[in-house]
Short mmCIF file of C-alpha atoms and ligand atoms in Angstrom, two decimals:
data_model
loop_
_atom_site.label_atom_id
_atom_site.label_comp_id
_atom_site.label_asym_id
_atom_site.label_seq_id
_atom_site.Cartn_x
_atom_site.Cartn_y
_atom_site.Cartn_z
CA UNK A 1 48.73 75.64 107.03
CA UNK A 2 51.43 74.07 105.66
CA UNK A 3 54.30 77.22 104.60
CA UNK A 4 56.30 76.54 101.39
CA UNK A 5 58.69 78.08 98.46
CA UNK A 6 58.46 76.40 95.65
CA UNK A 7 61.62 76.40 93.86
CA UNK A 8 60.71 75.76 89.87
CA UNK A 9 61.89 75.68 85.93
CA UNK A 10 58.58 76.00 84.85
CA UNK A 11 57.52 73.76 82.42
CA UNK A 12 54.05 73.23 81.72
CA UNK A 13 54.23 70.27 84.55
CA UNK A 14 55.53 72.82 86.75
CA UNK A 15 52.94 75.08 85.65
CA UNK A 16 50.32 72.48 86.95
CA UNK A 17 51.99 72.12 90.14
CA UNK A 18 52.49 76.07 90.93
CA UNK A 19 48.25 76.37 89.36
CA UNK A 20 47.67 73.25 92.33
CA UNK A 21 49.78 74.98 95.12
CA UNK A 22 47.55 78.39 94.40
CA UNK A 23 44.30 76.39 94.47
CA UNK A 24 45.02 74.79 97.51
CA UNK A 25 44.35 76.73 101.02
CA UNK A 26 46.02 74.36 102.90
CA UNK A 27 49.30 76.15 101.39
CA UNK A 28 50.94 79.42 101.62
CA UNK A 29 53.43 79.92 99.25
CA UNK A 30 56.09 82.53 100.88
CA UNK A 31 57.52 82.83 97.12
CA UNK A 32 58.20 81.15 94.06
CA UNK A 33 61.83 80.68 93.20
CA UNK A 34 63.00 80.44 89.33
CA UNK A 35 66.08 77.96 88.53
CA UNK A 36 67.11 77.25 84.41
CA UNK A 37 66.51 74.25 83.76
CA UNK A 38 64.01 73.17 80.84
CA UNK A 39 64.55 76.46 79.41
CA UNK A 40 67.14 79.45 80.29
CA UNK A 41 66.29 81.25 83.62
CA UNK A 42 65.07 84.74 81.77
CA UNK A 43 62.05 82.33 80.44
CA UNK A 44 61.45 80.60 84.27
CA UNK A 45 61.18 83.62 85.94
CA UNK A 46 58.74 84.96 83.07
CA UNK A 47 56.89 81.87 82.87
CA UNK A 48 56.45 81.68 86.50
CA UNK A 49 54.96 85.19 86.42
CA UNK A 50 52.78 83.93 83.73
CA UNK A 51 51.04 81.49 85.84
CA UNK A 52 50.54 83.40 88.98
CA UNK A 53 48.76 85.94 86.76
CA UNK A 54 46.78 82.70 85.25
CA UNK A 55 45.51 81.70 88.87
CA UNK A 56 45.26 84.94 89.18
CA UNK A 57 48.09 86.20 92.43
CA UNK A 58 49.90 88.92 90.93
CA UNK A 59 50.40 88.88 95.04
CA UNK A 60 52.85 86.44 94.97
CA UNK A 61 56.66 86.99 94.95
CA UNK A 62 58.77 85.58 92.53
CA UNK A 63 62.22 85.85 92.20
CA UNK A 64 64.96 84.58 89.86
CA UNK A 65 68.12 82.64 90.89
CA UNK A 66 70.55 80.30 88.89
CA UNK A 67 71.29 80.95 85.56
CA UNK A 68 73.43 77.41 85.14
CA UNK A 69 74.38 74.49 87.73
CA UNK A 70 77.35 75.02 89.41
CA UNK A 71 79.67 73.11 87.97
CA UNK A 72 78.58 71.94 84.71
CA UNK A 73 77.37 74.31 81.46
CA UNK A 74 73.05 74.47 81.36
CA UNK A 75 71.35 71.54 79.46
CA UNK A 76 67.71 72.42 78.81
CA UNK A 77 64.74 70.74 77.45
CA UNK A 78 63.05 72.57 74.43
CA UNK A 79 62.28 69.37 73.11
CA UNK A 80 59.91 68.47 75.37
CA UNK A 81 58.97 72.10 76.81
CA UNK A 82 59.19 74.18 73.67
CA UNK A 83 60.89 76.97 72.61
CA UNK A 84 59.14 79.38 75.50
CA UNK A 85 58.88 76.13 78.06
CA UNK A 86 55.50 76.73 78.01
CA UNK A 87 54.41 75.61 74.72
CA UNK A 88 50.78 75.16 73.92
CA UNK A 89 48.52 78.21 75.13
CA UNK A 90 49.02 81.79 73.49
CA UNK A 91 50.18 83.81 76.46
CA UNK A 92 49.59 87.44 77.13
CA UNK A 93 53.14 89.03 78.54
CA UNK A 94 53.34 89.03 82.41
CA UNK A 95 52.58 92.70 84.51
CA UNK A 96 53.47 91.56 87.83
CA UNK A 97 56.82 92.29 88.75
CA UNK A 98 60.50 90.01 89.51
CA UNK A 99 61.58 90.66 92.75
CA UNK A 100 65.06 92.77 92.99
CA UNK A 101 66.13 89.83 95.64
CA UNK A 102 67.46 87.00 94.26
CA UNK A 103 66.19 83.84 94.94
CA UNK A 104 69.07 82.38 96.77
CA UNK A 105 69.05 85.25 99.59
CA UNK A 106 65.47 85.12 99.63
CA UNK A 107 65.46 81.44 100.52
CA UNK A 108 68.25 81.92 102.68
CA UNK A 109 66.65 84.81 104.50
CA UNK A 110 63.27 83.51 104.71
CA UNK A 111 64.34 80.43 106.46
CA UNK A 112 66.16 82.34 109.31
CA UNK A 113 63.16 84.54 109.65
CA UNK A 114 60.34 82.05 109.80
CA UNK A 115 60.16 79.86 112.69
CA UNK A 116 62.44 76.42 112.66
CA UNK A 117 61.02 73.58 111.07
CA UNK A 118 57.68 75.12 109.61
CA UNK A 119 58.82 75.92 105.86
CA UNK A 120 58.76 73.00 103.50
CA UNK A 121 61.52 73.38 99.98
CA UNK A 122 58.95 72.27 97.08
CA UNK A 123 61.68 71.71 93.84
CA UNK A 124 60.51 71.30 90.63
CA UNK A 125 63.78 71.58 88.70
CA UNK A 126 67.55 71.08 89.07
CA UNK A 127 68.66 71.58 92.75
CA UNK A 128 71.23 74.62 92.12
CA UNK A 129 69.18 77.47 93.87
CA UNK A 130 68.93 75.13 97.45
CA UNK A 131 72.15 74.17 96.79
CA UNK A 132 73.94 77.44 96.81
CA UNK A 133 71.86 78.58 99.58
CA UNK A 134 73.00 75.33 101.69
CA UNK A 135 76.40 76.20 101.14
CA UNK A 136 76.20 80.14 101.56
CA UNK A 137 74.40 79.41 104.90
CA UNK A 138 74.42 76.18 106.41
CA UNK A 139 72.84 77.35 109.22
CA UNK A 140 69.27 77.20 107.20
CA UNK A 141 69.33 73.27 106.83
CA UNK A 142 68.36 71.89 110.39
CA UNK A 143 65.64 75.22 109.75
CA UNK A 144 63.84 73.26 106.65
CA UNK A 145 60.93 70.77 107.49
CA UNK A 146 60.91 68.88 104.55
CA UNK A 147 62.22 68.63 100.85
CA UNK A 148 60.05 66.99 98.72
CA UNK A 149 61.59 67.03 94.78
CA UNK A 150 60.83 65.72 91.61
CA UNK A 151 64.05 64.44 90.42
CA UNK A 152 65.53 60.85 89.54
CA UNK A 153 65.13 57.53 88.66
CA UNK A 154 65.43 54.23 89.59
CA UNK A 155 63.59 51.14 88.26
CA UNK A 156 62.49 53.84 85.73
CA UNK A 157 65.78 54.27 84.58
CA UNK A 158 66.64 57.56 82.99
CA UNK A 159 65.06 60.37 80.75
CA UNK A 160 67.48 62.70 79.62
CA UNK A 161 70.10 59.60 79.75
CA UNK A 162 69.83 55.96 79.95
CA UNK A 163 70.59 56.15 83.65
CA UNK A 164 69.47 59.66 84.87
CA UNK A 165 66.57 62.07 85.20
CA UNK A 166 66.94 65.40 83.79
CA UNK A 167 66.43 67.78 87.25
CA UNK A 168 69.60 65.69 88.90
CA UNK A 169 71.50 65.54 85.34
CA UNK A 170 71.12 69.42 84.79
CA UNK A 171 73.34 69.96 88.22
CA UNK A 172 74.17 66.57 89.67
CA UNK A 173 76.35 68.14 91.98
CA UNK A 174 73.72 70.44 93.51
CA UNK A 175 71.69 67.41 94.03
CA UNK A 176 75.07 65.65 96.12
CA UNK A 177 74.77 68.90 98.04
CA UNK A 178 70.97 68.42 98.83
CA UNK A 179 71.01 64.68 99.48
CA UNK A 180 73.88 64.99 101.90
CA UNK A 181 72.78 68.10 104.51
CA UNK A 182 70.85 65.77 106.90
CA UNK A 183 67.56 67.33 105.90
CA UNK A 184 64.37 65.24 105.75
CA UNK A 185 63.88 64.33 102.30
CA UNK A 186 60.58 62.94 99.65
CA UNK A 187 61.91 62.04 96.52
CA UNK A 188 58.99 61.71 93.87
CA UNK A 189 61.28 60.11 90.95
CA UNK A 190 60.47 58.87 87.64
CA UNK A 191 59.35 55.53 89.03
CA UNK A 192 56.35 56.98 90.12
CA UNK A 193 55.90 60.22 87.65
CA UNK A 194 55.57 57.77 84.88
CA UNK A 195 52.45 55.89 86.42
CA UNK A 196 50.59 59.33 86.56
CA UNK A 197 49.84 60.08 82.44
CA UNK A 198 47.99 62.70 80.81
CA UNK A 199 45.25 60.39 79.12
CA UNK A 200 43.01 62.06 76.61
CA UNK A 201 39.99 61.52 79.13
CA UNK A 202 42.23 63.20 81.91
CA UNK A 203 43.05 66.41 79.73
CA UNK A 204 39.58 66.70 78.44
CA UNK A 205 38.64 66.59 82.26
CA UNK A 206 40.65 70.03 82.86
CA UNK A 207 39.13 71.43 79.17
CA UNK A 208 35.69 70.90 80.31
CA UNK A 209 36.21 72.73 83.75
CA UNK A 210 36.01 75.70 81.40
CA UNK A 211 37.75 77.80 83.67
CA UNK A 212 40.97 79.61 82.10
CA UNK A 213 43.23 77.66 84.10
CA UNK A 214 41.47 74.54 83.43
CA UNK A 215 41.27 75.17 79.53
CA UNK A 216 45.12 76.03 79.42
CA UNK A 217 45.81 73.24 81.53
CA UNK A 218 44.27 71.34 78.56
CA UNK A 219 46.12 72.82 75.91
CA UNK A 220 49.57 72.56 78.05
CA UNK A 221 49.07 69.27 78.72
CA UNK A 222 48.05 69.05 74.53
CA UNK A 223 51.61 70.21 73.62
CA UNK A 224 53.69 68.80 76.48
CA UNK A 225 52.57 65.14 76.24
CA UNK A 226 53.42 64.49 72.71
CA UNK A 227 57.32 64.03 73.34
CA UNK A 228 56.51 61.39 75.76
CA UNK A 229 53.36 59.90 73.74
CA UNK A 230 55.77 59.10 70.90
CA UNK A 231 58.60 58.01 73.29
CA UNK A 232 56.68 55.53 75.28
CA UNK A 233 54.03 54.74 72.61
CA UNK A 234 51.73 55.18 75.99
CA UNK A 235 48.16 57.08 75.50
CA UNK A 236 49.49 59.87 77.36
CA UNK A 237 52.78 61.73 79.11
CA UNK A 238 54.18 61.54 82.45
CA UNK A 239 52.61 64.41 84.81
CA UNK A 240 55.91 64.80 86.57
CA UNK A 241 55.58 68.00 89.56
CA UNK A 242 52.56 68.23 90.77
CA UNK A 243 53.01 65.17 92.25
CA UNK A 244 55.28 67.46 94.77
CA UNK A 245 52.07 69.06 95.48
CA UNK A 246 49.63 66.03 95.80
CA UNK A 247 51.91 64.80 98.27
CA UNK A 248 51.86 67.69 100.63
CA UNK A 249 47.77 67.82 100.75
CA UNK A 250 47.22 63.99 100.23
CA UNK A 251 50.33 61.82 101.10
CA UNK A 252 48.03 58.58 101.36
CA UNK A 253 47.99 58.70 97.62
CA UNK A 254 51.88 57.82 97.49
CA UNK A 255 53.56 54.44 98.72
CA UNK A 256 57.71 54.56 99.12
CA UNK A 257 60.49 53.53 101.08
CA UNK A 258 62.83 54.83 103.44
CA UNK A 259 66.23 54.10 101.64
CA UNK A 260 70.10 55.58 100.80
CA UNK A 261 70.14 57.80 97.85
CA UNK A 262 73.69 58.64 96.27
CA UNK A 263 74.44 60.83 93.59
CA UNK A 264 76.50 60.12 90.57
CA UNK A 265 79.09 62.98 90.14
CA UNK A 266 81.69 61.03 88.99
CA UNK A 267 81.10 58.87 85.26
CA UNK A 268 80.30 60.66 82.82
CA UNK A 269 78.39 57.76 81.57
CA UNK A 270 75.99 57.67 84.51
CA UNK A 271 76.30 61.35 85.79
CA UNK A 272 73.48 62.26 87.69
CA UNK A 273 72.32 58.99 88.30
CA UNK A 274 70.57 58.59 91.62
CA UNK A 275 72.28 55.35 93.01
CA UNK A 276 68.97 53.75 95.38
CA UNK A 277 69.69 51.58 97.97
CA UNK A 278 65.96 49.96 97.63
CA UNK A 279 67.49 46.40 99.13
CA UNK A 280 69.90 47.79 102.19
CA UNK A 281 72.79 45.66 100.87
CA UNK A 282 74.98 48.24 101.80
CA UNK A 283 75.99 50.34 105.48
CA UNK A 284 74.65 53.53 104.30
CA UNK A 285 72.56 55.31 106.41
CA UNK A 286 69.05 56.51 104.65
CA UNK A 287 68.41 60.18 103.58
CA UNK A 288 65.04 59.89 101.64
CA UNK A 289 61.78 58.51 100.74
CA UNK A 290 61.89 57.23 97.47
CA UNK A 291 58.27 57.45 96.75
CA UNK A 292 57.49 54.30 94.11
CA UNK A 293 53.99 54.18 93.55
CA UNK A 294 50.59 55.94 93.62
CA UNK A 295 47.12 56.14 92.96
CA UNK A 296 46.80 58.08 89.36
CA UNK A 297 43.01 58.21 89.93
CA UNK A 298 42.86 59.79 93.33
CA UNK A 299 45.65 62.05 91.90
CA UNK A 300 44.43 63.64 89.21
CA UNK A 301 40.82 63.46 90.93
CA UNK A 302 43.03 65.59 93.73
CA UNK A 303 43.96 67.66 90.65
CA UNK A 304 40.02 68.76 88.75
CA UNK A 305 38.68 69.65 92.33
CA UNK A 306 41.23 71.65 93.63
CA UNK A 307 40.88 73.43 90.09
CA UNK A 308 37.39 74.15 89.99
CA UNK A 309 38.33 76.81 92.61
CA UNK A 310 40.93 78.52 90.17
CA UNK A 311 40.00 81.52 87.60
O1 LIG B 401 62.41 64.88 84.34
C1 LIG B 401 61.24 65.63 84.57
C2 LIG B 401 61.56 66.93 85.24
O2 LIG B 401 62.39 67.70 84.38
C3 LIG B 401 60.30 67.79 85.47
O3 LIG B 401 60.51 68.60 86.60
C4 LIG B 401 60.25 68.65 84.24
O4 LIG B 401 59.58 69.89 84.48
C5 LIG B 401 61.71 68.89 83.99
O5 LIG B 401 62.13 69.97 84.85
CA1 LIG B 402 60.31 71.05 86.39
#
């Protein structure tokens, strides 16, 4: 049983990743953590409520945390997410509750309580909730098992800019904090998110589950793809989180490298720009694995069975 928090700015992809995480009973989530990001943090939290009651686990905890990175003001994504951030599906208004904690002492706490080295950080958006709580108590980070984050860019390039992804460009300097505690990082980056797209055959796959989480997967997937569609003229948008997931119950479907990540904090023209040392031409040490390529069949045949066990 693999323990995690998932740490999230959902996001219809984060919605598929939380919907996999739920399906899966390899996984316990300990709680779900809400970050702004690709919308403000008052629509996260409610949007993460929204799909625990989808898969339905009114059980599970959520909690909110950072309302903007730390240093710079909040850039969200409306464009691609919608006004709500999760565009597509008519929604019914979440019962289960937000957890009084906030998500920073939560994560915090939990990791001192829990035994070392058996909780695994799952981040779907920008790093500012682990961040704070690496700073507030450094103490937690030889505690963590494993990060493994969507965020960044490499041969890919950027998405928000020319040169960086949009989790690491909301709060670059979070992300300096993350990829420089010493804890064992998986990076799934845009090099690989773009290989695994929503094709029309792939979303009518989820519709024809005919399960409510399958058939709003559908019509997420409907809304959220058409950004990227028109952008990349592909059949098709990148399926960015749930890779996070996938990796955790099938890592065989991922191929990276073990290589020196860096953080641009500095130019405003590349800030946030995740600097990859793929060819070692310089002395610095590796922190991650920059995950580069996958199977896109195996992973989104990973994705309809685990959902045939959701509502
Ligand atoms: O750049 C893609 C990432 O930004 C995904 O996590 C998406 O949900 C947004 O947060
Ligand atoms: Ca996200």
């Amino acid at each position: 049983m693999r323990k995690i928090i998932i740490d999230t700015d959902p996001g219809q992809d984060d919605a598929v990743a939380i919907l996999l995480a739920l399906a899966s009973s390899e996984i316990e989530v300990l709680g779900i953590t809400a970050v702004a990001g690709n919308v403000p943090l008052a629509l996260t939290q409610k949007n993460a409520r929204i799909i625990c009651e989808l898969a339905g686990r009114p059980d599970i905890k959520v909690f909110a945390g950072a309302k903007r990175p730390m240093l710079r003001e909040l850039v969200t994504a409306e464009h691609v997410h919608g006004k709500t951030g999760l565009n597509g599906p008519e929604w019914p208004e979440p019962e289960m509750p937000l957890q009084d904690t906030h998500a920073v002492p939560f994560i915090i706490e939990t990791l001192r309580e829990q035994d070392a080295g058996t909780v695994t950080l799952c981040v779907l958006g920008p790093l500012t909730n682990i961040a704070l709580a690496l700073v507030q108590a450094p103490d937690i980070a030889p505690r963590i098992q494993e990060i493994i984050l969507m965020g960044g860019g490499f041969f890919e390039g950027g998405n928000i800019t020319p040169t960086a992804e949009f989790n690491i460009y909301v709060d670059p300097h979070a992300a300096k904090v993350v990829f420089g505690a010493g804890i064992p990082l998986v990076i799934m980056p845009l090099d690989v998110t773009h290989q695994a797209l929503t094709t029309a055959r792939r979303i009518e796959a989820f519709r024809a589950l005919g399960n409510r989480s399958g058939i709003a997967t559908a019509e997420m997937m409907d809304f959220f793809e058409r950004f990227d569609e028109e952008k990349y003229g592909t059949d098709g948008g990148p399926l960015h989180d749930p890779n996070v997931i996938a990796y955790l119950l099938e890592p065989d479907i991922y191929k990276g490298r073990k290589v020196n990540v860096e953080i641009e904090t500095a130019s405003e023209l590349t800030m946030g720009m995740t600097v990859v040392d793929w060819w070692g031409v310089t002395d610095r040490a590796p922190n991650a694995l920059w995950i580069k390529d996958l199977d896109d069949d195996r992973f989104f045949d990973l994705l309809i069975r685990r959902f045939k066990s959701l509502p």
